[in-house]
Tab-separated table of C-alpha atoms in Angstrom:
chain	number	residue	atom	x	y	z
A	28	MET	CA	-19.150	1.307	1.985
A	29	ASP	CA	-20.392	1.951	-1.549
A	30	PHE	CA	-17.902	1.143	-4.321
A	31	THR	CA	-20.331	1.612	-7.196
A	32	GLY	CA	-18.614	3.475	-9.977
A	33	ILE	CA	-15.031	3.246	-8.687
A	34	LEU	CA	-13.917	1.305	-11.741
A	35	SER	CA	-15.855	3.514	-14.133
A	36	LYS	CA	-14.319	6.641	-12.605
A	37	MET	CA	-10.870	5.223	-13.368
A	38	THR	CA	-11.708	4.822	-17.056
A	39	GLY	CA	-12.465	7.233	-19.835
A	40	SER	CA	-11.687	8.238	-23.406
A	41	THR	CA	-10.078	11.622	-22.717
A	42	GLY	CA	-7.703	13.146	-20.232
A	43	ASN	CA	-4.033	13.002	-19.291
A	44	GLY	CA	-2.196	9.729	-18.931
A	45	LEU	CA	-4.188	7.778	-21.525
A	46	THR	CA	-3.066	4.205	-22.086
A	47	GLY	CA	-3.516	2.014	-25.123
A	48	ASN	CA	-7.083	1.003	-24.297
A	49	GLY	CA	-8.314	4.521	-23.559
A	50	LEU	CA	-8.000	3.987	-19.806
A	51	THR	CA	-6.466	6.664	-17.639
A	52	LYS	CA	-3.757	6.510	-15.020
A	53	SER	CA	-3.954	8.843	-12.052
A	54	GLN	CA	-1.588	11.808	-11.982
A	55	MET	CA	-1.457	11.466	-8.177
A	56	LYS	CA	0.556	8.696	-6.571
A	57	PHE	CA	-0.294	7.338	-3.133
A	58	PHE	CA	2.664	6.068	-1.076
A	59	LEU	CA	2.172	4.447	2.338
A	60	SER	CA	5.120	3.653	4.623
A	61	HIS	CA	5.571	2.211	8.080
A	62	TYR	CA	8.995	1.976	9.730
A	63	GLY	CA	10.917	0.851	6.655
A	64	ASP	CA	8.035	-0.979	4.974
A	65	LYS	CA	6.600	0.932	2.025
A	66	PHE	CA	4.276	0.429	-0.942
A	67	GLN	CA	2.361	2.403	-3.543
A	68	LEU	CA	-1.375	1.937	-3.963
A	69	PRO	CA	-1.687	-0.011	-7.212
A	70	MET	CA	-4.991	1.699	-8.003
A	71	ALA	CA	-4.947	5.359	-7.065
A	72	PRO	CA	-8.366	6.325	-5.640
A	73	PRO	CA	-10.438	8.377	-8.089
A	74	GLU	CA	-11.114	10.737	-5.184
A	75	PHE	CA	-10.335	11.139	-1.505
A	76	GLU	CA	-11.931	13.106	1.294
A	77	VAL	CA	-10.159	15.288	3.876
A	78	SER	CA	-11.670	16.989	6.899
A	79	VAL	CA	-10.011	19.232	9.496
A	80	ASP	CA	-11.963	20.942	12.239
A	81	GLN	CA	-10.971	23.928	14.361
A	82	LYS	CA	-11.062	23.580	18.141
A	83	HIS	CA	-12.926	26.784	19.012
A	84	THR	CA	-14.583	27.161	22.405
A	85	VAL	CA	-17.782	29.024	23.228
A	86	ILE	CA	-17.848	30.644	26.682
A	87	ASN	CA	-20.593	32.526	28.491
A	88	ILE	CA	-19.688	35.957	29.917
A	89	ASN	CA	-21.923	37.763	32.390
A	90	ASN	CA	-23.678	40.818	30.909
A	91	ILE	CA	-22.355	39.919	27.435
A	92	GLY	CA	-23.535	36.416	26.649
A	93	GLU	CA	-21.754	33.911	24.507
A	94	ALA	CA	-18.304	34.628	23.091
A	95	LEU	CA	-16.140	32.573	20.809
A	96	MET	CA	-12.568	31.781	21.866
A	97	LEU	CA	-10.484	30.924	18.826
A	98	GLY	CA	-8.751	27.561	19.059
A	99	LYS	CA	-6.061	25.607	17.265
A	100	SER	CA	-6.476	23.263	14.323
A	101	GLY	CA	-7.759	19.772	15.021
A	102	LEU	CA	-6.323	16.587	13.568
A	103	MET	CA	-6.732	15.897	9.874
A	104	GLU	CA	-8.980	12.973	8.989
A	105	MET	CA	-8.976	11.210	5.636
A	106	LYS	CA	-11.091	8.628	3.872
A	107	ILE	CA	-9.652	6.656	0.950
A	108	GLU	CA	-11.589	4.128	-1.137
A	109	SER	CA	-10.289	2.036	-4.017
A	110	PHE	CA	-9.458	-1.615	-4.712
A	111	PHE	CA	-6.489	-3.971	-4.802
A	112	PRO	CA	-6.500	-5.787	-8.173
A	113	ALA	CA	-6.267	-9.556	-8.543
A	114	GLN	CA	-5.125	-9.209	-12.177
A	115	GLU	CA	-3.324	-6.700	-14.349
A	116	TYR	CA	-5.137	-3.593	-15.580
A	117	TYR	CA	-3.832	-1.209	-18.209
A	118	PHE	CA	-4.745	1.760	-16.048
A	119	ALA	CA	-3.081	0.497	-12.858
A	120	ASP	CA	-0.335	2.607	-11.316
A	121	VAL	CA	1.450	-0.573	-10.196
A	122	ASN	CA	1.248	-4.071	-11.697
A	123	ASP	CA	3.482	-6.079	-9.377
A	124	ALA	CA	1.642	-9.428	-9.313
A	125	LYS	CA	0.933	-9.147	-5.591
A	126	GLN	CA	-2.238	-10.775	-4.343
A	127	PRO	CA	-4.887	-8.339	-3.018
A	128	TYR	CA	-4.841	-9.811	0.468
A	129	THR	CA	-1.095	-9.165	0.727
A	130	TYR	CA	-1.960	-5.465	0.968
A	131	ILE	CA	-4.869	-6.074	3.333
A	132	GLU	CA	-2.712	-8.137	5.707
A	133	LYS	CA	-0.042	-5.440	5.674
A	134	LEU	CA	-2.527	-2.673	6.520
A	135	LEU	CA	-4.059	-4.744	9.315
A	136	LYS	CA	-0.585	-5.352	10.726
A	137	TRP	CA	0.183	-1.628	10.629
A	138	LYS	CA	-3.162	-0.836	12.262
A	139	ASP	CA	-2.421	-3.128	15.202
A	140	SER	CA	1.251	-2.134	15.581
A	141	GLY	CA	0.591	0.784	17.924
A	142	LYS	CA	2.731	3.027	15.717
A	143	PRO	CA	1.761	5.579	13.060
A	144	MET	CA	2.240	5.129	9.329
A	145	ARG	CA	3.020	7.854	6.804
A	146	LEU	CA	0.908	8.819	3.792
A	147	ASN	CA	2.402	10.776	0.913
A	148	ILE	CA	0.085	11.864	-1.913
A	149	THR	CA	2.104	13.450	-4.681
A	150	SER	CA	1.009	16.820	-6.094
A	151	THR	CA	-1.158	17.565	-3.035
A	152	GLY	CA	1.207	18.593	-0.235
A	153	ILE	CA	-0.128	15.756	1.952
A	154	ASN	CA	2.852	13.993	3.519
A	155	LYS	CA	1.963	13.295	7.144
A	156	PRO	CA	1.958	10.588	9.784
A	157	PHE	CA	-1.455	8.961	10.301
A	158	VAL	CA	-2.951	6.145	12.312
A	159	ILE	CA	-5.417	3.718	10.753
A	160	GLN	CA	-8.773	4.303	12.420
A	161	SER	CA	-10.559	1.571	10.521
A	162	LEU	CA	-10.196	-0.674	7.492
A	163	SER	CA	-13.131	-2.401	5.794
A	164	TYR	CA	-12.894	-4.554	2.681
A	165	LYS	CA	-14.903	-6.940	0.518
A	166	GLU	CA	-15.097	-8.791	-2.789
A	167	GLN	CA	-18.105	-7.951	-4.903
A	168	ASP	CA	-17.843	-8.723	-8.622
A	169	GLY	CA	-16.337	-12.208	-8.919
A	170	THR	CA	-12.997	-10.927	-10.266
A	171	GLY	CA	-11.052	-11.495	-7.046
A	172	ASP	CA	-10.394	-7.751	-6.731
A	173	VAL	CA	-10.660	-6.589	-3.119
A	174	TYR	CA	-12.425	-3.270	-2.572
A	175	TYR	CA	-11.489	-1.359	0.569
A	176	SER	CA	-12.289	1.738	2.589
A	177	LEU	CA	-9.467	3.190	4.706
A	178	ASN	CA	-10.123	5.786	7.412
A	179	LEU	CA	-7.063	7.655	8.694
A	180	LYS	CA	-6.438	10.212	11.422
A	181	GLU	CA	-3.399	12.477	11.657
A	182	TYR	CA	-0.789	11.653	14.296
A	183	ARG	CA	1.187	14.498	15.872
A	184	TYR	CA	4.608	13.950	17.381
A	185	LEU	CA	5.316	15.923	20.515
A	186	THR	CA	8.679	17.455	21.356
A	187	GLN	CA	10.342	17.931	24.732
A	188	LYS	CA	9.245	21.582	24.706
A	189	SER	CA	5.555	20.665	24.543
A	190	LYS	CA	3.516	21.538	27.626
A	191	GLU	CA	1.221	18.609	26.833
A	192	VAL	CA	3.719	15.913	27.848
A	193	ASP	CA	2.280	13.996	30.792
A	194	GLN	CA	3.178	10.583	32.189
A	195	THR	CA	-0.468	9.832	32.940
A	196	ASN	CA	-1.798	10.132	29.392
A	197	GLU	CA	0.863	8.316	27.307
A	198	LEU	CA	2.037	11.517	25.653
A	199	GLU	CA	5.520	11.073	27.098
A	200	GLN	CA	5.862	7.925	24.999
A	201	ARG	CA	5.588	10.044	21.858
A	202	VAL	CA	8.597	12.068	22.942
A	203	ASP	CA	10.581	8.856	23.510
A	204	GLU	CA	9.815	7.744	19.951
A	205	GLN	CA	11.783	10.722	18.683
A	206	GLN	CA	14.801	9.910	20.832
A	207	ASN	CA	15.076	6.191	19.982
A	208	LEU	CA	16.658	6.402	16.555
A	209	ALA	CA	17.094	3.242	14.499
A	210	ASP	CA	20.640	1.875	14.102
A	211	THR	CA	20.261	1.729	10.325
A	212	VAL	CA	17.987	3.304	7.697
A	213	THR	CA	17.466	1.717	4.275
A	214	VAL	CA	16.688	3.707	1.123
A	215	TYR	CA	13.706	2.201	-0.733
A	216	PRO	CA	12.526	2.658	-4.347
A	217	GLY	CA	10.427	5.807	-4.651
A	218	ASP	CA	12.009	7.487	-1.607
A	219	ASP	CA	12.888	11.147	-1.768
A	220	MET	CA	15.332	12.816	0.619
A	221	MET	CA	12.533	13.870	2.979
A	222	ASP	CA	11.305	10.271	3.258
A	223	VAL	CA	14.794	9.145	4.239
A	224	ALA	CA	15.334	12.063	6.631
A	225	LEU	CA	12.022	11.504	8.392
A	226	ARG	CA	12.737	7.803	8.866
A	227	ALA	CA	16.204	8.627	10.153
A	228	TYR	CA	15.508	11.545	12.486
A	229	GLY	CA	11.745	11.837	12.716
A	230	PRO	CA	9.909	15.184	12.467
A	231	GLY	CA	11.613	17.989	14.312
A	232	ASN	CA	14.229	20.717	14.023
A	233	TYR	CA	17.025	18.780	12.329
A	234	THR	CA	17.802	21.188	9.483
A	235	SER	CA	21.558	20.550	9.368
A	236	GLN	CA	21.091	16.774	9.361
A	237	TYR	CA	18.474	17.017	6.599
A	238	LYS	CA	20.839	19.143	4.475
A	239	ALA	CA	23.676	16.667	4.984
A	240	LEU	CA	21.488	13.817	3.724
A	241	ALA	CA	20.328	15.894	0.754
A	242	LYS	CA	23.964	16.216	-0.389
A	243	SER	CA	24.444	12.439	-0.393
A	244	PRO	CA	24.061	10.643	-3.764
A	245	LEU	CA	21.686	8.050	-2.345
A	246	GLN	CA	19.903	5.373	-4.358
A	247	ALA	CA	17.568	2.477	-3.612
A	248	GLY	CA	19.278	-0.212	-1.579
A	249	ASP	CA	21.724	2.099	0.189
A	250	VAL	CA	21.961	1.699	3.976
A	251	LEU	CA	22.702	4.540	6.395
A	252	THR	CA	24.249	3.746	9.768
A	253	LYS	CA	23.843	5.794	12.945
A	254	ALA	CA	27.033	7.399	14.274
A	255	LEU	CA	27.603	9.514	17.394
A	256	LYS	CA	29.457	12.814	16.911
A	257	ARG	CA	31.693	14.406	19.541
A	258	SER	CA	28.955	16.975	20.112
A	259	GLY	CA	26.720	14.157	21.332
A	260	LYS	CA	24.391	14.361	18.345
A	261	ASN	CA	23.453	11.305	16.306
A	262	VAL	CA	24.028	11.493	12.563
A	263	TYR	CA	23.620	8.941	9.775
A	264	ILE	CA	26.455	8.084	7.413
A	265	GLN	CA	26.418	6.035	4.215
A	266	THR	CA	27.929	2.548	4.594
């Protein structure tokens, strides 16, 4: 884990988002959420790395030799490196006076929860559920700032129509997660309608429910309550 240059990459004398001291704020915002708990990375990473492989298969055919069978996309993997500040910086995306280890403890708790988190990086199209593969962190410069490296792997929800559901490999549990809807859903600062809809219904074909939420004038602090319609479908209403 090499953090050399992270701070210098976040500074500069030119570019968009200049602050009073010539330091730059990132144009991308990193939001992490986990079953109602959500925060923004106070220091947006100067860069992040994404890798996605393709699950092709090579087979051997008599009289022909090797042939490539095209496969489906593998799971996205991401690596994010930055630091949680112990003091205010002009170029920070968030200065909320939280101690660095508050974030570390939260991420460790999410990692051990057995449930996926969601990562939303604005302006990139990345808004997916992930699991935390590993988290490493350290202090290195005497400032109290905690530098970290976060490795994530995409989590895919399975629906009842999936042929992969099997009681012997825990995949059935993923289907159950989509059926057990929370009794209430709270709207948090920074949420958009898709954040709220995904927490309420989960990923899936819920177009009409999504549209109904989008028409609601929701704001931070609002609470939605689950209600059962005559059709047998669960919907959320503002209370």
